[in-house]
Amino acid sequence: MRDFSRVRRIVVKVGTNLLSSGEGIDEGRVRDICRQIAELKNMGYQVILVSSGAVGLGARELGHRNKVVHIPLRQACAAIGQPILMSHYREAFRKEGVITAQVLLTRNDLNNRKTYNNLRSSVSTLLSLGIVPVFNENDVVSIAEIGTAFGDNDRMSAMVASKIDAQLLVLLTDIDGLYTGNPKKDSSAVLLDEVDEVTDSIIAFAKGAGSTFSTGGMKTKLLAARIAAMADCATIIASGYSPDVLVRILKGERIGTYIHPSIRLTQRQRWIINNSHSGAIVIDDGAVEALEKRHSLLPSGVTGVSGAFESGDVIQVRRQDGRLFAKAVTGYDSTSLAMMMGHRSSELDGLLGEGHKDCIFRPEDMVVIDDSSL
Ligand code: GLU
């Protein structure tokens, strides 16, 4: 059952496809989205908008007709397009009597606890002032190639929802929700009304579904829903073309696909899961068993170290066969770990000098995950 009784904060994400018309930005669509958000505010909700579209608008301004793939040019397009995008939102929100604000994020801003706490408090201030913040990835400085990017705005919107304790994430796209097959090709494909958990078999439906032209597509939306679910935030994937979609959803109409929230992880656990990892270690089966029993990880169970990381970084913990087992905050840097691995605790003084603890991380510094997308 869809339950919106505890919803107070909502993150709404709109993709490039939805905002584009043949001519450029679809001003009617922007106005419509802003009108609906203003109505949600009147219903008592706090709303954050995550909007794509900067790269496309910048490209158009430069006269490019095709998708821009060259990274520095994409970044230039984002820098050109972002103020254009915001000017449309500012104008449309102004008509509704709503003040808007721009927030540009990189993944590092959420990874780093200090910048993340700053973000939380500035966004809370904006929301308490009745302002609708419009988020986008700071594409000018963050690119996937240097590991600082979210990758797509679906993922970013889920991480934002998770970090600012939203109870509902609405991903507006150009199809009605998640179908069991490709509705354009398969007449037996049905729209899923509710999904309890984003399992691999649910993600398999996304492959066949009529995908959008945006960066994301249905699979990234489901992975985003999975991130949101871990923060006890429900997700709805719905078509932004359906009239009054946001307002009707919050009034309880069964539109789109509703993905249930799952167990709530603590802020620290979510921070560990959503943090990009700096490296990885491989552990043997005995260590997996010990960690499952909530013991600390000792050097003797470590069989491999890869990447360069510092003490305090988030690392992946992999099984012997390479499968991801957990993410954890390491107490040792990669160089020390490479020296310590496979050794008994009693041998550590001889290897590293006196006074080193044998614990690499404690159970509370680790979250077991079985999901290679994280
Ligand atoms: N940040 C990109 C933009 O504004 C879009 C990323 C996405 O489509 O997910 O154009």
Coordinates of C-alpha atoms and ligand atoms in Angstrom, one line a residue:
M1 CA 0.0 0.0 0.0
R2 CA 1.2 3.5 -0.7
D3 CA 1.5 5.5 2.4
F4 CA 2.2 9.2 2.3
S5 CA 1.2 10.0 5.8
R6 CA 4.7 10.6 7.0
V7 CA 5.9 12.4 3.9
R8 CA 7.1 15.9 4.6
R9 CA 10.1 16.4 2.2
I10 CA 9.9 15.4 -1.4
V11 CA 12.7 15.3 -4.0
V12 CA 11.3 15.6 -7.6
K13 CA 13.7 14.8 -10.4
V14 CA 13.1 15.8 -14.0
G15 CA 15.2 14.6 -16.9
T16 CA 16.4 16.3 -20.1
N17 CA 13.9 14.4 -22.3
L18 CA 11.0 15.7 -20.4
L19 CA 12.2 19.3 -20.6
S20 CA 13.2 19.3 -24.3
S21 CA 11.0 20.4 -27.1
G22 CA 12.2 20.5 -30.8
E23 CA 13.0 24.1 -30.3
G24 CA 15.0 23.9 -27.1
I25 CA 13.5 23.9 -23.6
D26 CA 9.8 23.2 -23.3
E27 CA 8.7 26.3 -21.4
G28 CA 5.2 25.0 -21.0
R29 CA 6.5 21.9 -19.3
V30 CA 8.8 24.0 -17.0
R31 CA 5.8 26.2 -16.1
D32 CA 3.6 23.1 -15.4
I33 CA 6.2 21.5 -13.2
C34 CA 6.7 24.7 -11.2
R35 CA 3.0 25.2 -10.9
Q36 CA 2.6 21.7 -9.5
I37 CA 5.5 22.1 -7.1
A38 CA 3.9 25.4 -5.8
E39 CA 0.7 23.4 -5.2
L40 CA 2.6 20.7 -3.3
K41 CA 4.1 23.5 -1.2
N42 CA 0.5 24.8 -0.5
M43 CA -0.4 21.3 0.6
G44 CA 2.3 21.6 3.2
Y45 CA 5.3 19.7 1.6
Q46 CA 8.9 20.9 1.3
V47 CA 10.1 20.3 -2.2
I48 CA 13.5 20.0 -3.8
L49 CA 13.8 19.9 -7.5
V50 CA 16.6 18.1 -9.3
S51 CA 16.8 19.1 -12.9
S52 CA 18.9 18.0 -15.8
G53 CA 19.1 20.0 -19.0
A54 CA 22.2 22.2 -18.6
V55 CA 24.4 20.3 -21.1
G56 CA 21.6 20.2 -23.7
L57 CA 20.8 23.9 -23.4
G58 CA 24.4 24.9 -23.5
A59 CA 24.9 22.8 -26.6
R60 CA 22.0 24.4 -28.3
E61 CA 23.3 27.9 -27.4
L62 CA 26.5 26.9 -29.2
G63 CA 24.6 25.7 -32.2
H64 CA 25.4 22.0 -31.7
R65 CA 22.7 19.7 -33.0
N66 CA 24.1 16.3 -31.9
K67 CA 24.8 14.8 -28.5
V68 CA 28.1 16.3 -27.1
V69 CA 30.5 13.5 -26.1
H70 CA 33.8 15.3 -25.8
I71 CA 34.2 15.9 -22.1
P72 CA 35.7 19.4 -22.0
L73 CA 33.0 20.5 -24.5
R74 CA 30.3 18.9 -22.3
Q75 CA 31.6 20.8 -19.3
A76 CA 31.6 24.0 -21.3
C77 CA 28.0 23.3 -22.4
A78 CA 27.0 22.7 -18.7
A79 CA 28.6 26.1 -17.7
I80 CA 26.7 27.8 -20.6
G81 CA 23.4 26.0 -20.1
Q82 CA 23.1 26.0 -16.3
P83 CA 22.2 29.8 -16.0
I84 CA 19.8 29.4 -19.0
L85 CA 18.1 26.5 -17.2
M86 CA 17.9 28.5 -14.0
S87 CA 16.5 31.5 -15.7
H88 CA 13.6 29.4 -17.0
Y89 CA 12.9 28.0 -13.5
R90 CA 13.2 31.5 -11.9
E91 CA 10.7 32.9 -14.3
A92 CA 8.3 30.0 -13.9
F93 CA 8.5 29.9 -10.1
R94 CA 8.2 33.7 -9.9
K95 CA 4.8 33.4 -11.6
E96 CA 3.7 31.1 -8.7
G97 CA 5.1 33.5 -6.1
V98 CA 7.9 31.0 -5.3
I99 CA 11.6 31.9 -4.8
T100 CA 14.1 29.5 -6.1
A101 CA 17.8 28.8 -5.4
Q102 CA 20.5 26.9 -7.3
V103 CA 22.5 24.2 -5.7
L104 CA 25.3 22.5 -7.7
L105 CA 26.8 19.4 -6.3
T106 CA 29.7 17.0 -6.8
R107 CA 29.8 13.6 -5.3
N108 CA 32.7 14.7 -3.2
D109 CA 30.5 17.2 -1.5
L110 CA 28.4 14.4 -0.2
N111 CA 31.3 12.1 0.6
N112 CA 33.0 14.6 2.8
R113 CA 31.3 14.9 6.1
K114 CA 32.0 18.6 6.6
T115 CA 30.7 19.7 3.3
Y116 CA 27.8 17.3 3.6
N117 CA 26.8 18.8 7.0
N118 CA 27.1 22.3 5.5
L119 CA 24.8 21.2 2.7
R120 CA 22.3 19.7 5.1
S121 CA 22.0 22.9 7.1
S122 CA 21.9 25.3 4.1
V123 CA 19.2 23.2 2.4
S124 CA 17.2 23.0 5.6
T125 CA 17.5 26.8 5.9
L126 CA 16.3 27.3 2.3
L127 CA 13.4 24.9 2.8
S128 CA 12.3 26.6 6.1
L129 CA 12.3 29.9 4.2
G130 CA 9.8 28.4 1.8
I131 CA 12.3 28.3 -1.1
V132 CA 12.5 25.6 -3.7
P133 CA 16.1 24.7 -4.3
V134 CA 16.9 23.4 -7.8
F135 CA 19.8 20.9 -7.8
N136 CA 22.0 19.8 -10.6
E137 CA 25.3 18.0 -10.8
N138 CA 28.2 20.5 -11.0
D139 CA 29.2 19.1 -14.4
V140 CA 31.9 21.8 -14.9
V141 CA 34.1 20.2 -12.2
S142 CA 32.9 16.7 -11.8
I143 CA 33.3 14.0 -14.4
A144 CA 33.1 10.3 -14.2
E145 CA 36.6 9.9 -15.4
I146 CA 38.1 11.3 -12.2
G147 CA 35.6 9.5 -10.0
T148 CA 33.9 12.6 -8.7
A149 CA 30.7 12.3 -10.6
F150 CA 27.3 10.9 -9.6
G151 CA 27.1 9.6 -13.1
D152 CA 23.5 10.6 -13.6
N153 CA 20.9 12.8 -12.0
D154 CA 18.7 9.8 -11.0
R155 CA 21.5 8.6 -8.7
M156 CA 22.2 12.1 -7.5
S157 CA 18.6 12.8 -6.7
A158 CA 18.4 9.5 -4.6
M159 CA 21.6 10.5 -2.7
V160 CA 20.2 13.9 -2.1
A161 CA 16.9 12.4 -0.9
S162 CA 18.9 10.1 1.4
K163 CA 21.1 12.8 2.8
I164 CA 18.5 15.4 3.5
D165 CA 16.0 12.9 4.9
A166 CA 13.3 13.1 2.3
Q167 CA 10.5 10.6 2.6
L168 CA 9.6 10.5 -1.1
L169 CA 11.6 10.7 -4.3
V170 CA 9.6 11.2 -7.5
L171 CA 11.5 10.5 -10.7
L172 CA 9.6 12.0 -13.6
T173 CA 10.4 10.6 -16.9
D174 CA 8.8 10.0 -20.3
I175 CA 7.2 6.6 -19.7
D176 CA 4.5 5.7 -17.2
G177 CA 6.6 3.6 -14.8
L178 CA 8.3 0.2 -14.7
Y179 CA 6.8 -2.3 -17.1
T180 CA 7.4 -6.1 -17.1
G181 CA 8.5 -5.9 -20.7
N182 CA 8.8 -3.4 -23.5
P183 CA 5.3 -2.0 -23.9
K184 CA 6.1 -0.8 -27.4
K185 CA 6.9 -4.3 -28.5
D186 CA 5.1 -6.6 -26.1
S187 CA 1.4 -6.3 -25.7
S188 CA 1.5 -8.5 -22.6
A189 CA 3.8 -6.1 -20.7
V190 CA 2.1 -4.7 -17.7
L191 CA 2.9 -1.6 -15.6
L192 CA 4.0 -2.5 -12.1
D193 CA 2.0 -0.6 -9.6
E194 CA 4.2 -1.4 -6.6
V195 CA 7.6 -2.9 -6.1
D196 CA 8.5 -4.2 -2.6
E197 CA 12.2 -4.4 -3.2
V198 CA 14.5 -3.7 -6.2
T199 CA 15.9 -7.2 -6.7
D200 CA 17.9 -8.3 -9.6
S201 CA 14.8 -9.8 -11.2
I202 CA 13.1 -6.4 -11.0
I203 CA 16.1 -4.7 -12.6
A204 CA 15.9 -7.3 -15.4
F205 CA 12.5 -5.8 -16.4
A206 CA 14.2 -2.5 -17.0
K207 CA 16.3 -4.0 -19.8
G208 CA 13.3 -4.7 -21.8
A209 CA 11.4 -1.6 -21.0
G210 CA 11.1 1.3 -23.4
S211 CA 14.0 3.3 -22.3
T212 CA 14.3 7.1 -22.4
F213 CA 16.9 9.1 -24.3
S214 CA 18.4 10.6 -21.2
T215 CA 21.6 9.6 -19.5
G216 CA 19.7 7.4 -17.0
G217 CA 17.1 5.2 -18.4
M218 CA 15.0 2.8 -16.3
K219 CA 17.8 0.8 -14.8
T220 CA 19.4 3.9 -13.2
K221 CA 16.0 4.8 -11.9
L222 CA 15.7 1.5 -10.2
L223 CA 19.2 1.7 -8.8
A224 CA 18.3 5.2 -7.5
A225 CA 15.2 3.8 -5.9
R226 CA 17.3 1.2 -4.1
I227 CA 19.6 4.0 -2.7
A228 CA 16.5 5.9 -1.5
A229 CA 14.9 2.8 0.0
M230 CA 17.9 2.3 2.3
A231 CA 17.2 5.7 3.7
D232 CA 13.6 4.8 4.3
C233 CA 12.5 7.0 1.4
A234 CA 9.9 5.7 -1.1
T235 CA 10.3 6.3 -4.8
I236 CA 7.7 6.8 -7.5
I237 CA 8.7 6.5 -11.2
A238 CA 6.0 8.2 -13.3
S239 CA 5.5 10.1 -16.5
G240 CA 5.9 13.8 -16.4
Y241 CA 3.6 14.0 -19.4
S242 CA 0.6 12.9 -17.3
P243 CA -1.5 15.9 -16.3
D244 CA -1.1 17.1 -12.8
V245 CA 1.0 14.1 -12.0
L246 CA 2.7 15.3 -8.9
V247 CA -0.4 16.7 -7.3
R248 CA -2.4 13.6 -8.1
I249 CA 0.3 11.3 -6.7
L250 CA 0.3 13.1 -3.4
K251 CA -3.5 13.1 -3.3
G252 CA -3.3 9.3 -3.4
E253 CA -3.9 8.4 -7.0
R254 CA -2.2 5.2 -8.1
I255 CA 0.0 6.6 -10.8
G256 CA 3.4 5.2 -11.9
T257 CA 5.4 2.6 -10.1
Y258 CA 5.8 2.9 -6.3
I259 CA 8.9 1.4 -4.8
H260 CA 8.7 0.8 -1.1
P261 CA 11.3 2.0 1.4
S262 CA 13.3 -0.7 3.2
I263 CA 14.9 -0.9 6.6
R264 CA 16.4 2.3 7.7
L265 CA 20.2 2.4 7.9
T266 CA 21.8 4.9 10.2
Q267 CA 23.3 8.1 8.7
R268 CA 26.8 6.7 9.2
Q269 CA 25.9 3.4 7.4
R270 CA 24.3 5.4 4.5
W271 CA 27.4 7.6 4.4
I272 CA 29.6 4.5 4.1
I273 CA 27.4 2.9 1.4
N274 CA 27.1 6.0 -0.7
N275 CA 30.7 7.1 -0.4
S276 CA 32.8 6.4 -3.4
H277 CA 35.5 3.9 -2.4
S278 CA 39.2 4.7 -2.7
G279 CA 40.4 1.1 -3.0
A280 CA 39.6 -2.5 -2.1
I281 CA 40.8 -5.4 0.0
V282 CA 40.2 -9.1 -0.5
I283 CA 39.4 -11.3 2.6
D284 CA 39.3 -15.0 3.0
D285 CA 36.3 -17.1 3.9
G286 CA 37.2 -17.2 7.6
A287 CA 37.2 -13.5 7.7
V288 CA 33.9 -13.3 6.0
E289 CA 32.5 -15.6 8.6
A290 CA 34.0 -13.5 11.5
L291 CA 32.6 -10.3 10.1
E292 CA 29.2 -11.9 9.7
K293 CA 29.4 -12.7 13.4
R294 CA 30.2 -9.0 14.0
H295 CA 33.8 -9.4 14.9
S296 CA 36.5 -7.0 13.9
L297 CA 38.7 -7.6 10.8
L298 CA 42.2 -8.8 11.6
P299 CA 45.2 -8.7 9.2
S300 CA 45.4 -12.5 9.0
G301 CA 42.2 -12.6 7.1
V302 CA 43.3 -10.2 4.4
T303 CA 44.6 -11.7 1.2
G304 CA 44.9 -8.8 -1.1
V305 CA 45.0 -5.0 -1.3
S306 CA 44.3 -2.8 -4.3
G307 CA 44.3 0.9 -4.9
A308 CA 45.8 3.7 -2.8
F309 CA 43.9 4.7 0.2
E310 CA 44.4 6.5 3.6
S311 CA 43.3 5.5 7.0
G312 CA 39.7 6.8 7.4
D313 CA 38.8 6.2 3.7
V314 CA 35.9 4.1 2.6
I315 CA 37.1 0.9 0.9
Q316 CA 35.4 -2.1 -0.7
V317 CA 35.7 -5.5 1.0
R318 CA 35.7 -8.3 -1.5
R319 CA 35.4 -12.0 -1.2
Q320 CA 38.0 -14.4 -2.5
D321 CA 36.1 -14.8 -5.7
G322 CA 36.0 -11.0 -6.3
R323 CA 32.3 -10.5 -5.3
L324 CA 31.6 -7.4 -3.2
F325 CA 30.9 -8.3 0.4
A326 CA 30.9 -5.0 2.3
K327 CA 32.1 -1.4 2.4
A328 CA 34.0 -0.2 5.4
V329 CA 36.0 2.7 6.8
T330 CA 39.6 1.4 7.1
G331 CA 41.8 2.1 10.1
Y332 CA 44.9 1.6 8.0
D333 CA 46.3 3.0 4.8
S334 CA 46.9 0.8 1.8
T335 CA 50.7 0.6 2.2
S336 CA 50.5 -0.5 5.9
L337 CA 47.8 -3.0 5.0
A338 CA 49.8 -4.5 2.2
M339 CA 52.6 -5.1 4.7
M340 CA 50.3 -6.5 7.4
M341 CA 48.1 -8.7 5.3
G342 CA 48.2 -12.4 6.1
H343 CA 50.1 -11.9 9.3
R344 CA 49.1 -12.8 12.8
S345 CA 48.4 -10.0 15.3
S346 CA 51.5 -11.0 17.3
E347 CA 53.8 -10.3 14.3
L348 CA 52.6 -6.7 13.8
D349 CA 55.1 -5.0 16.1
G350 CA 57.9 -6.6 14.1
L351 CA 56.4 -5.3 10.8
L352 CA 55.2 -1.8 11.7
G353 CA 57.0 -1.0 14.9
E354 CA 55.4 -1.1 18.3
G355 CA 52.0 0.1 19.3
H356 CA 49.8 -0.8 16.4
K357 CA 46.4 -2.2 17.0
D358 CA 45.5 -5.4 15.1
C359 CA 42.0 -4.3 14.2
I360 CA 41.6 -3.0 10.6
F361 CA 38.0 -2.0 11.2
R362 CA 35.3 -2.7 13.8
P363 CA 31.9 -4.0 12.9
E364 CA 30.3 -0.6 13.3
D365 CA 32.6 0.7 10.6
M366 CA 31.3 -1.7 8.0
V367 CA 28.1 -2.3 6.1
V368 CA 27.5 -5.6 4.5
I369 CA 26.2 -5.2 0.9
D370 CA 25.4 -7.5 -1.8
D371 CA 25.2 -5.0 -4.6
S372 CA 28.0 -4.2 -7.0
S373 CA 26.4 -1.0 -8.2
L374 CA 27.1 0.7 -4.8
Ligands
GLU1 N1 23.7 17.1 -15.3 C1 23.3 16.9 -16.6 C2 22.7 18.1 -17.3 O1 22.3 19.0 -16.6 C3 22.3 15.7 -16.8 C4 22.7 14.4 -16.2 C5 21.5 13.4 -16.5 O2 20.9 13.5 -17.5 O3 21.3 12.5 -15.6 O4 22.6 18.2 -18.5

